[in-house]
């Protein structure tokens, strides 16, 4: 984008570190003073991304007569894209946080910002987009759209889930205690995780963020918000990435010994699992992870989001249930937001635009691909609550 592009009275330019105070005030005024992205350490981490495009695909700022009027967030990254002659690695970005001041809407400025994002990024993706505002723009620009990711649920403590979430939680068959041998987290080795990814999702031809060593360092080890745990099967079936989310009874009152396991990534090493096989070995590994979560961490439930349904047979074997199969009257068995929201929460949608990819059949997008898995509430000292 260079130093700035002039379109009539509008000027577009990329975010620079010197813009922080201006952008922080804009976020506070449009999203609220308590928004986590007003904390610079979280903002800098999220929008640093990974890959060579991290210096080029910066958030887009729109100025009107010298005043900041719009923000279009872009998280730079690398994408693995299937072509007829094999896989290619392309630079791109994930779209996160988009706002235009109310008085400037209806003038095509939002479209202007989006067009600049497309110009910078050959591949774009997003998740959790607003169906009333941004989604129509994406559809008009040729994005592939999935109304809701597949969400899989596991109940580890029926009584606790009923007390916390209501009777609807009991419709899910629980994972019985002692179903597996407890297996705790391992030390995160980004190079090893990247090697497993390369031989599984990449070899299977899935469109996805290219989860190389740099990705795992950025997304897990460098995260200043959540602490992510890596579980590695000692028999070589694959690995999982998850975090433990405490449950709160009020704004800042955690319920002692009560939490949920948010599974972020599942990466089976067997190629057949990426074609929809049950994969008994990985299912047993996952049950062992759930056993640890229940025994050692006090987790009463677990969940996992994925755009593709390819892991359905394996997850069913491990004791998970697909949310939409047990949703009654529009109410899911477990809330989509475990903290901070009185309602069920909106399903997480997914979208992308990439050369040659035209469906979600072989697309691995999960909760963390966009900004759907970053802190949502901080305490008065800026520390993460959930």
mmCIF file of C-alpha atoms in Angstrom:
data_model
loop_
_atom_site.group_PDB
_atom_site.id
_atom_site.type_symbol
_atom_site.label_atom_id
_atom_site.label_comp_id
_atom_site.label_asym_id
_atom_site.label_seq_id
_atom_site.Cartn_x
_atom_site.Cartn_y
_atom_site.Cartn_z
ATOM 1 C CA UNK A 1 0.000 0.000 0.000
ATOM 2 C CA UNK A 2 2.990 2.258 0.457
ATOM 3 C CA UNK A 3 2.737 5.434 2.513
ATOM 4 C CA UNK A 4 -0.867 6.129 1.574
ATOM 5 C CA UNK A 5 -3.418 6.071 -1.228
ATOM 6 C CA UNK A 6 -5.731 9.020 -1.816
ATOM 7 C CA UNK A 7 -9.311 8.389 -2.937
ATOM 8 C CA UNK A 8 -11.097 11.721 -3.016
ATOM 9 C CA UNK A 9 -11.123 12.896 0.599
ATOM 10 C CA UNK A 10 -10.205 9.427 1.870
ATOM 11 C CA UNK A 11 -6.629 8.343 2.513
ATOM 12 C CA UNK A 12 -5.708 4.685 3.026
ATOM 13 C CA UNK A 13 -2.428 3.628 4.574
ATOM 14 C CA UNK A 14 -1.031 0.681 6.530
ATOM 15 C CA UNK A 15 -0.840 0.697 10.295
ATOM 16 C CA UNK A 16 2.548 1.587 11.786
ATOM 17 C CA UNK A 17 3.714 1.228 15.381
ATOM 18 C CA UNK A 18 3.587 5.009 15.770
ATOM 19 C CA UNK A 19 -0.194 4.837 15.183
ATOM 20 C CA UNK A 20 -0.812 2.849 18.364
ATOM 21 C CA UNK A 21 -2.298 5.612 20.541
ATOM 22 C CA UNK A 22 -4.608 6.690 17.730
ATOM 23 C CA UNK A 23 -5.757 3.142 17.001
ATOM 24 C CA UNK A 24 -6.194 2.260 20.676
ATOM 25 C CA UNK A 25 -8.482 5.272 21.142
ATOM 26 C CA UNK A 26 -10.435 4.288 18.014
ATOM 27 C CA UNK A 27 -10.917 0.719 19.282
ATOM 28 C CA UNK A 28 -11.986 1.994 22.705
ATOM 29 C CA UNK A 29 -14.528 4.376 21.172
ATOM 30 C CA UNK A 30 -16.030 1.859 18.718
ATOM 31 C CA UNK A 31 -15.705 -1.503 20.495
ATOM 32 C CA UNK A 32 -15.560 -0.311 24.110
ATOM 33 C CA UNK A 33 -12.851 0.677 26.571
ATOM 34 C CA UNK A 34 -12.733 -2.876 27.970
ATOM 35 C CA UNK A 35 -11.980 -4.470 24.597
ATOM 36 C CA UNK A 36 -8.870 -6.679 24.920
ATOM 37 C CA UNK A 37 -7.310 -5.184 21.793
ATOM 38 C CA UNK A 38 -6.815 -1.915 23.698
ATOM 39 C CA UNK A 39 -3.963 -3.797 25.400
ATOM 40 C CA UNK A 40 -0.952 -3.304 23.180
ATOM 41 C CA UNK A 41 0.708 -6.643 23.941
ATOM 42 C CA UNK A 42 -2.403 -8.463 22.678
ATOM 43 C CA UNK A 43 -2.843 -6.193 19.662
ATOM 44 C CA UNK A 44 0.797 -6.470 18.602
ATOM 45 C CA UNK A 45 0.784 -10.250 18.931
ATOM 46 C CA UNK A 46 -2.486 -10.831 17.088
ATOM 47 C CA UNK A 47 -1.673 -8.584 14.143
ATOM 48 C CA UNK A 48 1.982 -9.655 13.845
ATOM 49 C CA UNK A 49 0.975 -13.038 12.397
ATOM 50 C CA UNK A 50 3.656 -15.112 10.724
ATOM 51 C CA UNK A 51 5.389 -15.501 7.368
ATOM 52 C CA UNK A 52 7.074 -13.011 5.013
ATOM 53 C CA UNK A 53 3.879 -10.986 4.530
ATOM 54 C CA UNK A 54 3.888 -9.835 8.158
ATOM 55 C CA UNK A 55 5.764 -6.709 7.054
ATOM 56 C CA UNK A 56 3.431 -6.026 4.114
ATOM 57 C CA UNK A 57 -0.075 -7.162 5.085
ATOM 58 C CA UNK A 58 -0.657 -4.688 7.882
ATOM 59 C CA UNK A 59 -4.025 -3.484 9.204
ATOM 60 C CA UNK A 60 -5.511 -0.796 6.966
ATOM 61 C CA UNK A 61 -6.283 2.663 8.331
ATOM 62 C CA UNK A 62 -8.705 5.023 6.598
ATOM 63 C CA UNK A 63 -8.452 8.756 7.230
ATOM 64 C CA UNK A 64 -10.981 11.443 6.352
ATOM 65 C CA UNK A 65 -9.593 14.965 6.425
ATOM 66 C CA UNK A 66 -6.782 13.846 8.676
ATOM 67 C CA UNK A 67 -8.936 11.980 11.224
ATOM 68 C CA UNK A 68 -8.985 8.214 11.661
ATOM 69 C CA UNK A 69 -12.356 7.061 10.318
ATOM 70 C CA UNK A 70 -11.878 3.341 9.663
ATOM 71 C CA UNK A 71 -9.904 0.268 10.684
ATOM 72 C CA UNK A 72 -9.587 -2.972 8.697
ATOM 73 C CA UNK A 73 -7.611 -5.559 10.653
ATOM 74 C CA UNK A 74 -5.478 -8.120 8.794
ATOM 75 C CA UNK A 75 -3.522 -10.924 10.472
ATOM 76 C CA UNK A 76 -0.723 -11.881 8.040
ATOM 77 C CA UNK A 77 0.044 -15.529 7.406
ATOM 78 C CA UNK A 78 0.933 -18.269 4.956
ATOM 79 C CA UNK A 79 -1.663 -20.528 3.350
ATOM 80 C CA UNK A 80 -1.361 -23.953 1.783
ATOM 81 C CA UNK A 81 -3.474 -23.962 -1.360
ATOM 82 C CA UNK A 82 -4.229 -27.053 -3.482
ATOM 83 C CA UNK A 83 -3.745 -26.740 -7.253
ATOM 84 C CA UNK A 84 -4.023 -29.343 -10.020
ATOM 85 C CA UNK A 85 -0.245 -29.768 -10.053
ATOM 86 C CA UNK A 86 0.111 -29.951 -6.272
ATOM 87 C CA UNK A 87 0.189 -27.766 -3.201
ATOM 88 C CA UNK A 88 1.464 -24.204 -3.197
ATOM 89 C CA UNK A 89 2.337 -21.908 -0.296
ATOM 90 C CA UNK A 90 0.887 -18.404 -0.736
ATOM 91 C CA UNK A 91 0.998 -15.310 1.427
ATOM 92 C CA UNK A 92 -2.312 -14.025 2.685
ATOM 93 C CA UNK A 93 -4.195 -12.730 5.668
ATOM 94 C CA UNK A 94 -7.039 -13.356 8.054
ATOM 95 C CA UNK A 95 -9.636 -10.603 8.352
ATOM 96 C CA UNK A 96 -10.255 -9.523 11.940
ATOM 97 C CA UNK A 97 -11.984 -6.387 13.259
ATOM 98 C CA UNK A 98 -13.538 -4.032 10.711
ATOM 99 C CA UNK A 99 -15.083 -0.706 11.624
ATOM 100 C CA UNK A 100 -16.017 2.509 9.862
ATOM 101 C CA UNK A 101 -17.285 5.546 11.721
ATOM 102 C CA UNK A 102 -21.057 5.785 11.410
ATOM 103 C CA UNK A 103 -21.116 9.163 9.709
ATOM 104 C CA UNK A 104 -19.007 7.845 6.813
ATOM 105 C CA UNK A 105 -21.023 4.723 6.061
ATOM 106 C CA UNK A 106 -22.970 4.356 2.829
ATOM 107 C CA UNK A 107 -20.273 6.095 0.765
ATOM 108 C CA UNK A 108 -18.433 2.996 -0.446
ATOM 109 C CA UNK A 109 -15.535 3.490 1.964
ATOM 110 C CA UNK A 110 -15.924 0.055 3.533
ATOM 111 C CA UNK A 111 -15.732 -1.494 0.061
ATOM 112 C CA UNK A 112 -12.650 0.645 -0.582
ATOM 113 C CA UNK A 113 -10.914 -0.761 2.488
ATOM 114 C CA UNK A 114 -11.848 -4.310 1.561
ATOM 115 C CA UNK A 115 -10.598 -3.864 -2.008
ATOM 116 C CA UNK A 116 -7.238 -2.783 -0.611
ATOM 117 C CA UNK A 117 -7.122 -5.898 1.587
ATOM 118 C CA UNK A 118 -7.753 -8.088 -1.477
ATOM 119 C CA UNK A 119 -5.069 -6.255 -3.417
ATOM 120 C CA UNK A 120 -2.496 -6.922 -0.675
ATOM 121 C CA UNK A 121 -3.416 -10.551 -0.002
ATOM 122 C CA UNK A 122 -3.770 -13.259 -2.699
ATOM 123 C CA UNK A 123 -5.522 -15.376 -0.054
ATOM 124 C CA UNK A 124 -7.972 -14.099 2.547
ATOM 125 C CA UNK A 125 -9.913 -15.902 5.242
ATOM 126 C CA UNK A 126 -12.178 -15.007 8.124
ATOM 127 C CA UNK A 127 -14.336 -16.452 10.892
ATOM 128 C CA UNK A 128 -17.088 -15.193 13.140
ATOM 129 C CA UNK A 129 -18.070 -12.446 10.683
ATOM 130 C CA UNK A 130 -21.237 -10.441 11.255
ATOM 131 C CA UNK A 131 -23.996 -11.849 8.983
ATOM 132 C CA UNK A 132 -25.719 -8.462 8.828
ATOM 133 C CA UNK A 133 -22.768 -6.245 7.934
ATOM 134 C CA UNK A 134 -19.531 -7.784 6.634
ATOM 135 C CA UNK A 135 -20.775 -11.132 5.281
ATOM 136 C CA UNK A 136 -22.846 -9.551 2.436
ATOM 137 C CA UNK A 137 -19.739 -7.686 1.277
ATOM 138 C CA UNK A 138 -17.680 -10.870 1.280
ATOM 139 C CA UNK A 139 -20.328 -12.738 -0.707
ATOM 140 C CA UNK A 140 -20.486 -9.966 -3.314
ATOM 141 C CA UNK A 141 -16.717 -10.293 -3.699
ATOM 142 C CA UNK A 142 -16.729 -14.010 -4.405
ATOM 143 C CA UNK A 143 -15.860 -15.489 -1.012
ATOM 144 C CA UNK A 144 -16.797 -19.056 -0.131
ATOM 145 C CA UNK A 145 -19.003 -18.981 2.961
ATOM 146 C CA UNK A 146 -19.841 -21.592 5.601
ATOM 147 C CA UNK A 147 -22.722 -20.558 7.852
ATOM 148 C CA UNK A 148 -21.438 -22.507 10.851
ATOM 149 C CA UNK A 149 -18.338 -24.534 11.603
ATOM 150 C CA UNK A 150 -18.889 -28.047 12.892
ATOM 151 C CA UNK A 151 -18.750 -27.931 16.670
ATOM 152 C CA UNK A 152 -18.146 -31.116 18.629
ATOM 153 C CA UNK A 153 -18.932 -31.451 22.347
ATOM 154 C CA UNK A 154 -17.880 -33.824 25.107
ATOM 155 C CA UNK A 155 -19.503 -33.967 28.546
ATOM 156 C CA UNK A 156 -17.083 -35.078 31.263
ATOM 157 C CA UNK A 157 -19.204 -34.392 34.352
ATOM 158 C CA UNK A 158 -22.960 -34.687 33.793
ATOM 159 C CA UNK A 159 -24.058 -33.288 37.141
ATOM 160 C CA UNK A 160 -21.749 -30.286 36.965
ATOM 161 C CA UNK A 161 -22.826 -29.552 33.380
ATOM 162 C CA UNK A 162 -26.508 -29.718 34.355
ATOM 163 C CA UNK A 163 -25.956 -27.349 37.281
ATOM 164 C CA UNK A 164 -23.956 -24.910 35.184
ATOM 165 C CA UNK A 165 -25.643 -25.091 31.778
ATOM 166 C CA UNK A 166 -29.110 -26.543 32.382
ATOM 167 C CA UNK A 167 -30.952 -29.772 31.593
ATOM 168 C CA UNK A 168 -30.193 -29.535 27.862
ATOM 169 C CA UNK A 169 -26.575 -30.517 28.643
ATOM 170 C CA UNK A 170 -27.758 -33.991 29.642
ATOM 171 C CA UNK A 171 -28.875 -34.905 26.110
ATOM 172 C CA UNK A 172 -25.228 -35.557 25.206
ATOM 173 C CA UNK A 173 -24.007 -39.042 26.198
ATOM 174 C CA UNK A 174 -21.125 -38.433 28.638
ATOM 175 C CA UNK A 175 -17.592 -39.723 28.195
ATOM 176 C CA UNK A 176 -17.343 -42.290 31.016
ATOM 177 C CA UNK A 177 -14.694 -41.768 33.670
ATOM 178 C CA UNK A 178 -11.782 -44.150 33.303
ATOM 179 C CA UNK A 179 -12.396 -44.667 29.584
ATOM 180 C CA UNK A 180 -8.730 -44.014 28.926
ATOM 181 C CA UNK A 181 -5.360 -43.715 30.650
ATOM 182 C CA UNK A 182 -4.709 -40.115 31.637
ATOM 183 C CA UNK A 183 -2.234 -38.386 29.304
ATOM 184 C CA UNK A 184 -1.054 -34.912 30.216
ATOM 185 C CA UNK A 185 0.499 -32.125 28.118
ATOM 186 C CA UNK A 186 3.944 -32.360 26.554
ATOM 187 C CA UNK A 187 6.574 -29.705 26.021
ATOM 188 C CA UNK A 188 5.739 -27.810 22.831
ATOM 189 C CA UNK A 189 8.214 -28.558 20.036
ATOM 190 C CA UNK A 190 7.258 -26.364 17.042
ATOM 191 C CA UNK A 191 9.555 -28.201 14.654
ATOM 192 C CA UNK A 192 8.025 -31.576 15.528
ATOM 193 C CA UNK A 193 4.473 -30.222 15.220
ATOM 194 C CA UNK A 194 5.318 -28.760 11.816
ATOM 195 C CA UNK A 195 6.745 -32.090 10.657
ATOM 196 C CA UNK A 196 3.554 -33.930 11.647
ATOM 197 C CA UNK A 197 1.419 -31.286 9.924
ATOM 198 C CA UNK A 198 3.465 -31.560 6.735
ATOM 199 C CA UNK A 199 2.945 -35.318 6.554
ATOM 200 C CA UNK A 200 -0.783 -35.163 7.281
ATOM 201 C CA UNK A 201 -2.922 -32.124 6.413
ATOM 202 C CA UNK A 202 -0.468 -30.802 3.830
ATOM 203 C CA UNK A 203 0.061 -34.199 2.209
ATOM 204 C CA UNK A 204 -3.728 -34.754 2.180
ATOM 205 C CA UNK A 205 -4.211 -31.586 0.111
ATOM 206 C CA UNK A 206 -6.215 -29.500 2.583
ATOM 207 C CA UNK A 207 -6.592 -25.755 2.195
ATOM 208 C CA UNK A 208 -5.482 -24.176 5.464
ATOM 209 C CA UNK A 209 -3.095 -21.865 7.176
ATOM 210 C CA UNK A 210 0.312 -23.388 6.546
ATOM 211 C CA UNK A 211 1.171 -24.540 10.045
ATOM 212 C CA UNK A 212 4.951 -24.498 9.798
ATOM 213 C CA UNK A 213 7.401 -24.103 12.657
ATOM 214 C CA UNK A 214 7.038 -20.313 12.673
ATOM 215 C CA UNK A 215 3.256 -20.636 12.939
ATOM 216 C CA UNK A 216 3.390 -22.838 16.041
ATOM 217 C CA UNK A 217 5.930 -20.561 17.699
ATOM 218 C CA UNK A 218 3.719 -17.528 17.119
ATOM 219 C CA UNK A 219 0.351 -19.104 17.877
ATOM 220 C CA UNK A 220 1.314 -21.159 20.954
ATOM 221 C CA UNK A 221 4.623 -20.152 22.503
ATOM 222 C CA UNK A 222 4.436 -16.396 21.928
ATOM 223 C CA UNK A 223 0.774 -15.944 22.883
ATOM 224 C CA UNK A 224 0.613 -13.247 25.597
ATOM 225 C CA UNK A 225 -3.011 -14.036 26.415
ATOM 226 C CA UNK A 226 -3.983 -17.678 26.684
ATOM 227 C CA UNK A 227 -1.724 -20.490 27.748
ATOM 228 C CA UNK A 228 -1.960 -23.311 25.231
ATOM 229 C CA UNK A 229 -1.122 -26.921 26.024
ATOM 230 C CA UNK A 230 0.211 -29.443 23.518
ATOM 231 C CA UNK A 231 -0.727 -33.117 23.831
ATOM 232 C CA UNK A 232 1.373 -35.574 21.809
ATOM 233 C CA UNK A 233 0.475 -39.233 21.408
ATOM 234 C CA UNK A 234 3.495 -41.366 22.471
ATOM 235 C CA UNK A 235 2.476 -43.972 19.888
ATOM 236 C CA UNK A 236 2.654 -41.463 17.034
ATOM 237 C CA UNK A 237 -1.082 -41.062 16.273
ATOM 238 C CA UNK A 238 -0.761 -37.272 16.187
ATOM 239 C CA UNK A 239 -1.191 -34.298 18.500
ATOM 240 C CA UNK A 240 -3.728 -31.854 19.902
ATOM 241 C CA UNK A 241 -3.528 -28.234 21.045
ATOM 242 C CA UNK A 242 -5.916 -27.015 23.727
ATOM 243 C CA UNK A 243 -6.369 -24.543 26.543
ATOM 244 C CA UNK A 244 -8.182 -24.698 29.857
ATOM 245 C CA UNK A 245 -10.864 -22.055 30.363
ATOM 246 C CA UNK A 246 -12.005 -21.435 33.958
ATOM 247 C CA UNK A 247 -15.729 -20.934 34.478
ATOM 248 C CA UNK A 248 -16.843 -17.706 36.112
ATOM 249 C CA UNK A 249 -19.964 -17.096 38.199
ATOM 250 C CA UNK A 250 -19.725 -13.316 37.808
ATOM 251 C CA UNK A 251 -17.585 -10.745 36.054
ATOM 252 C CA UNK A 252 -14.398 -11.730 37.851
ATOM 253 C CA UNK A 253 -15.385 -14.607 40.173
ATOM 254 C CA UNK A 254 -14.029 -17.961 39.018
ATOM 255 C CA UNK A 255 -15.846 -21.084 40.183
ATOM 256 C CA UNK A 256 -13.262 -23.116 42.152
ATOM 257 C CA UNK A 257 -12.240 -26.324 40.380
ATOM 258 C CA UNK A 258 -14.591 -25.831 37.436
ATOM 259 C CA UNK A 259 -13.413 -25.338 33.870
ATOM 260 C CA UNK A 260 -13.740 -26.545 30.281
ATOM 261 C CA UNK A 261 -11.214 -27.839 27.769
ATOM 262 C CA UNK A 262 -11.200 -25.767 24.581
ATOM 263 C CA UNK A 263 -9.553 -27.934 21.923
ATOM 264 C CA UNK A 264 -8.057 -25.692 19.267
ATOM 265 C CA UNK A 265 -6.170 -27.989 16.892
ATOM 266 C CA UNK A 266 -6.421 -31.713 16.172
ATOM 267 C CA UNK A 267 -3.750 -33.115 13.869
ATOM 268 C CA UNK A 268 -3.927 -36.888 13.296
ATOM 269 C CA UNK A 269 -0.782 -38.232 11.622
ATOM 270 C CA UNK A 270 -2.630 -40.896 9.620
ATOM 271 C CA UNK A 271 -3.543 -39.837 6.073
ATOM 272 C CA UNK A 272 -6.724 -41.953 6.209
ATOM 273 C CA UNK A 273 -8.138 -39.818 9.031
ATOM 274 C CA UNK A 274 -8.032 -36.832 6.698
ATOM 275 C CA UNK A 275 -10.301 -38.869 4.415
ATOM 276 C CA UNK A 276 -12.875 -39.540 7.136
ATOM 277 C CA UNK A 277 -11.739 -42.812 8.765
ATOM 278 C CA UNK A 278 -12.502 -43.521 12.426
ATOM 279 C CA UNK A 279 -8.806 -43.743 13.373
ATOM 280 C CA UNK A 280 -9.067 -45.785 16.560
ATOM 281 C CA UNK A 281 -5.523 -44.903 17.612
ATOM 282 C CA UNK A 282 -6.139 -41.151 17.551
ATOM 283 C CA UNK A 283 -9.549 -41.597 19.213
ATOM 284 C CA UNK A 284 -7.903 -43.493 22.091
ATOM 285 C CA UNK A 285 -5.276 -40.766 22.377
ATOM 286 C CA UNK A 286 -7.987 -38.116 22.530
ATOM 287 C CA UNK A 287 -9.884 -40.021 25.230
ATOM 288 C CA UNK A 288 -6.663 -40.095 27.272
ATOM 289 C CA UNK A 289 -6.375 -36.304 26.915
ATOM 290 C CA UNK A 290 -9.974 -35.933 28.120
ATOM 291 C CA UNK A 291 -9.232 -38.168 31.096
ATOM 292 C CA UNK A 292 -6.351 -35.889 32.102
ATOM 293 C CA UNK A 293 -8.557 -32.822 31.637
ATOM 294 C CA UNK A 294 -11.168 -34.308 33.964
ATOM 295 C CA UNK A 295 -8.813 -35.714 36.628
ATOM 296 C CA UNK A 296 -6.010 -33.172 36.745
ATOM 297 C CA UNK A 297 -7.632 -29.945 35.555
ATOM 298 C CA UNK A 298 -11.226 -30.293 36.766
ATOM 299 C CA UNK A 299 -12.761 -29.909 33.320
ATOM 300 C CA UNK A 300 -16.482 -30.687 33.122
ATOM 301 C CA UNK A 301 -16.759 -30.483 29.320
ATOM 302 C CA UNK A 302 -14.762 -30.022 26.128
ATOM 303 C CA UNK A 303 -15.404 -28.640 22.664
ATOM 304 C CA UNK A 304 -13.747 -28.369 19.235
ATOM 305 C CA UNK A 305 -14.613 -26.354 16.122
ATOM 306 C CA UNK A 306 -13.663 -27.291 12.549
ATOM 307 C CA UNK A 307 -14.945 -26.173 9.143
ATOM 308 C CA UNK A 308 -14.554 -29.659 7.700
ATOM 309 C CA UNK A 309 -16.558 -32.575 9.044
ATOM 310 C CA UNK A 310 -13.810 -35.032 8.137
ATOM 311 C CA UNK A 311 -13.005 -35.793 11.791
ATOM 312 C CA UNK A 312 -16.619 -36.648 12.642
ATOM 313 C CA UNK A 313 -16.204 -40.468 12.705
ATOM 314 C CA UNK A 314 -13.052 -40.278 14.821
ATOM 315 C CA UNK A 315 -14.570 -37.748 17.252
ATOM 316 C CA UNK A 316 -17.715 -39.843 17.626
ATOM 317 C CA UNK A 317 -15.553 -42.812 18.537
ATOM 318 C CA UNK A 318 -13.793 -40.683 21.167
ATOM 319 C CA UNK A 319 -17.134 -39.762 22.761
ATOM 320 C CA UNK A 320 -17.816 -36.385 21.163
ATOM 321 C CA UNK A 321 -21.220 -35.366 19.785
ATOM 322 C CA UNK A 322 -21.824 -32.896 16.973
ATOM 323 C CA UNK A 323 -23.637 -29.866 18.354
ATOM 324 C CA UNK A 324 -26.289 -29.561 15.678
ATOM 325 C CA UNK A 325 -27.361 -33.198 16.137
ATOM 326 C CA UNK A 326 -28.391 -32.422 19.729
ATOM 327 C CA UNK A 327 -29.648 -28.838 19.387
ATOM 328 C CA UNK A 328 -33.296 -28.524 20.425
ATOM 329 C CA UNK A 329 -35.429 -25.493 19.605
ATOM 330 C CA UNK A 330 -32.362 -23.544 18.532
ATOM 331 C CA UNK A 331 -30.691 -24.037 21.935
ATOM 332 C CA UNK A 332 -27.355 -25.906 21.833
ATOM 333 C CA UNK A 333 -26.613 -28.466 24.583
ATOM 334 C CA UNK A 334 -23.664 -26.399 25.784
ATOM 335 C CA UNK A 335 -23.335 -22.622 25.312
ATOM 336 C CA UNK A 336 -20.982 -21.451 22.587
ATOM 337 C CA UNK A 337 -19.582 -18.850 24.976
ATOM 338 C CA UNK A 338 -18.887 -20.466 28.330
ATOM 339 C CA UNK A 339 -18.310 -17.099 30.003
ATOM 340 C CA UNK A 340 -19.565 -13.554 29.670
ATOM 341 C CA UNK A 341 -22.761 -14.057 27.697
ATOM 342 C CA UNK A 342 -26.268 -14.819 29.013
ATOM 343 C CA UNK A 343 -27.398 -16.402 25.727
ATOM 344 C CA UNK A 344 -26.340 -19.390 23.679
ATOM 345 C CA UNK A 345 -24.028 -17.329 21.467
ATOM 346 C CA UNK A 346 -23.826 -17.215 17.695
ATOM 347 C CA UNK A 347 -22.299 -20.115 15.715
ATOM 348 C CA UNK A 348 -18.847 -19.410 14.315
ATOM 349 C CA UNK A 349 -19.037 -19.037 10.553
ATOM 350 C CA UNK A 350 -16.082 -19.324 8.171
ATOM 351 C CA UNK A 351 -15.156 -17.786 4.833
ATOM 352 C CA UNK A 352 -12.227 -17.607 2.456
ATOM 353 C CA UNK A 353 -11.157 -16.508 -1.004
ATOM 354 C CA UNK A 354 -8.274 -18.347 -2.635
ATOM 355 C CA UNK A 355 -7.298 -19.213 -6.199
ATOM 356 C CA UNK A 356 -8.588 -22.606 -7.266
ATOM 357 C CA UNK A 357 -10.443 -23.467 -4.037
ATOM 358 C CA UNK A 358 -14.220 -23.471 -4.373
ATOM 359 C CA UNK A 359 -15.702 -25.479 -1.486
ATOM 360 C CA UNK A 360 -15.235 -26.416 2.185
ATOM 361 C CA UNK A 361 -14.928 -30.143 1.448
ATOM 362 C CA UNK A 362 -11.179 -30.159 2.160
ATOM 363 C CA UNK A 363 -10.733 -27.032 4.282
ATOM 364 C CA UNK A 364 -9.142 -27.101 7.727
ATOM 365 C CA UNK A 365 -10.222 -23.939 9.527
ATOM 366 C CA UNK A 366 -10.620 -23.935 13.302
ATOM 367 C CA UNK A 367 -11.573 -21.530 16.071
ATOM 368 C CA UNK A 368 -8.140 -19.914 16.255
ATOM 369 C CA UNK A 369 -7.697 -19.214 12.528
ATOM 370 C CA UNK A 370 -9.136 -15.715 12.886
ATOM 371 C CA UNK A 371 -9.540 -13.835 16.172
ATOM 372 C CA UNK A 372 -12.155 -16.206 17.597
ATOM 373 C CA UNK A 373 -9.703 -17.600 20.144
ATOM 374 C CA UNK A 374 -8.185 -14.614 21.834
ATOM 375 C CA UNK A 375 -8.960 -13.161 25.274
ATOM 376 C CA UNK A 376 -12.415 -11.604 25.572
ATOM 377 C CA UNK A 377 -12.227 -10.104 29.049
ATOM 378 C CA UNK A 378 -9.405 -8.719 31.181
ATOM 379 C CA UNK A 379 -9.380 -7.766 34.848
ATOM 380 C CA UNK A 380 -8.700 -4.255 36.119
ATOM 381 C CA UNK A 381 -4.952 -4.956 35.990
ATOM 382 C CA UNK A 382 -5.050 -6.056 32.347
ATOM 383 C CA UNK A 383 -4.687 -9.758 33.145
ATOM 384 C CA UNK A 384 -6.710 -12.284 31.167
ATOM 385 C CA UNK A 385 -9.851 -13.673 32.788
ATOM 386 C CA UNK A 386 -11.287 -15.514 29.773
#
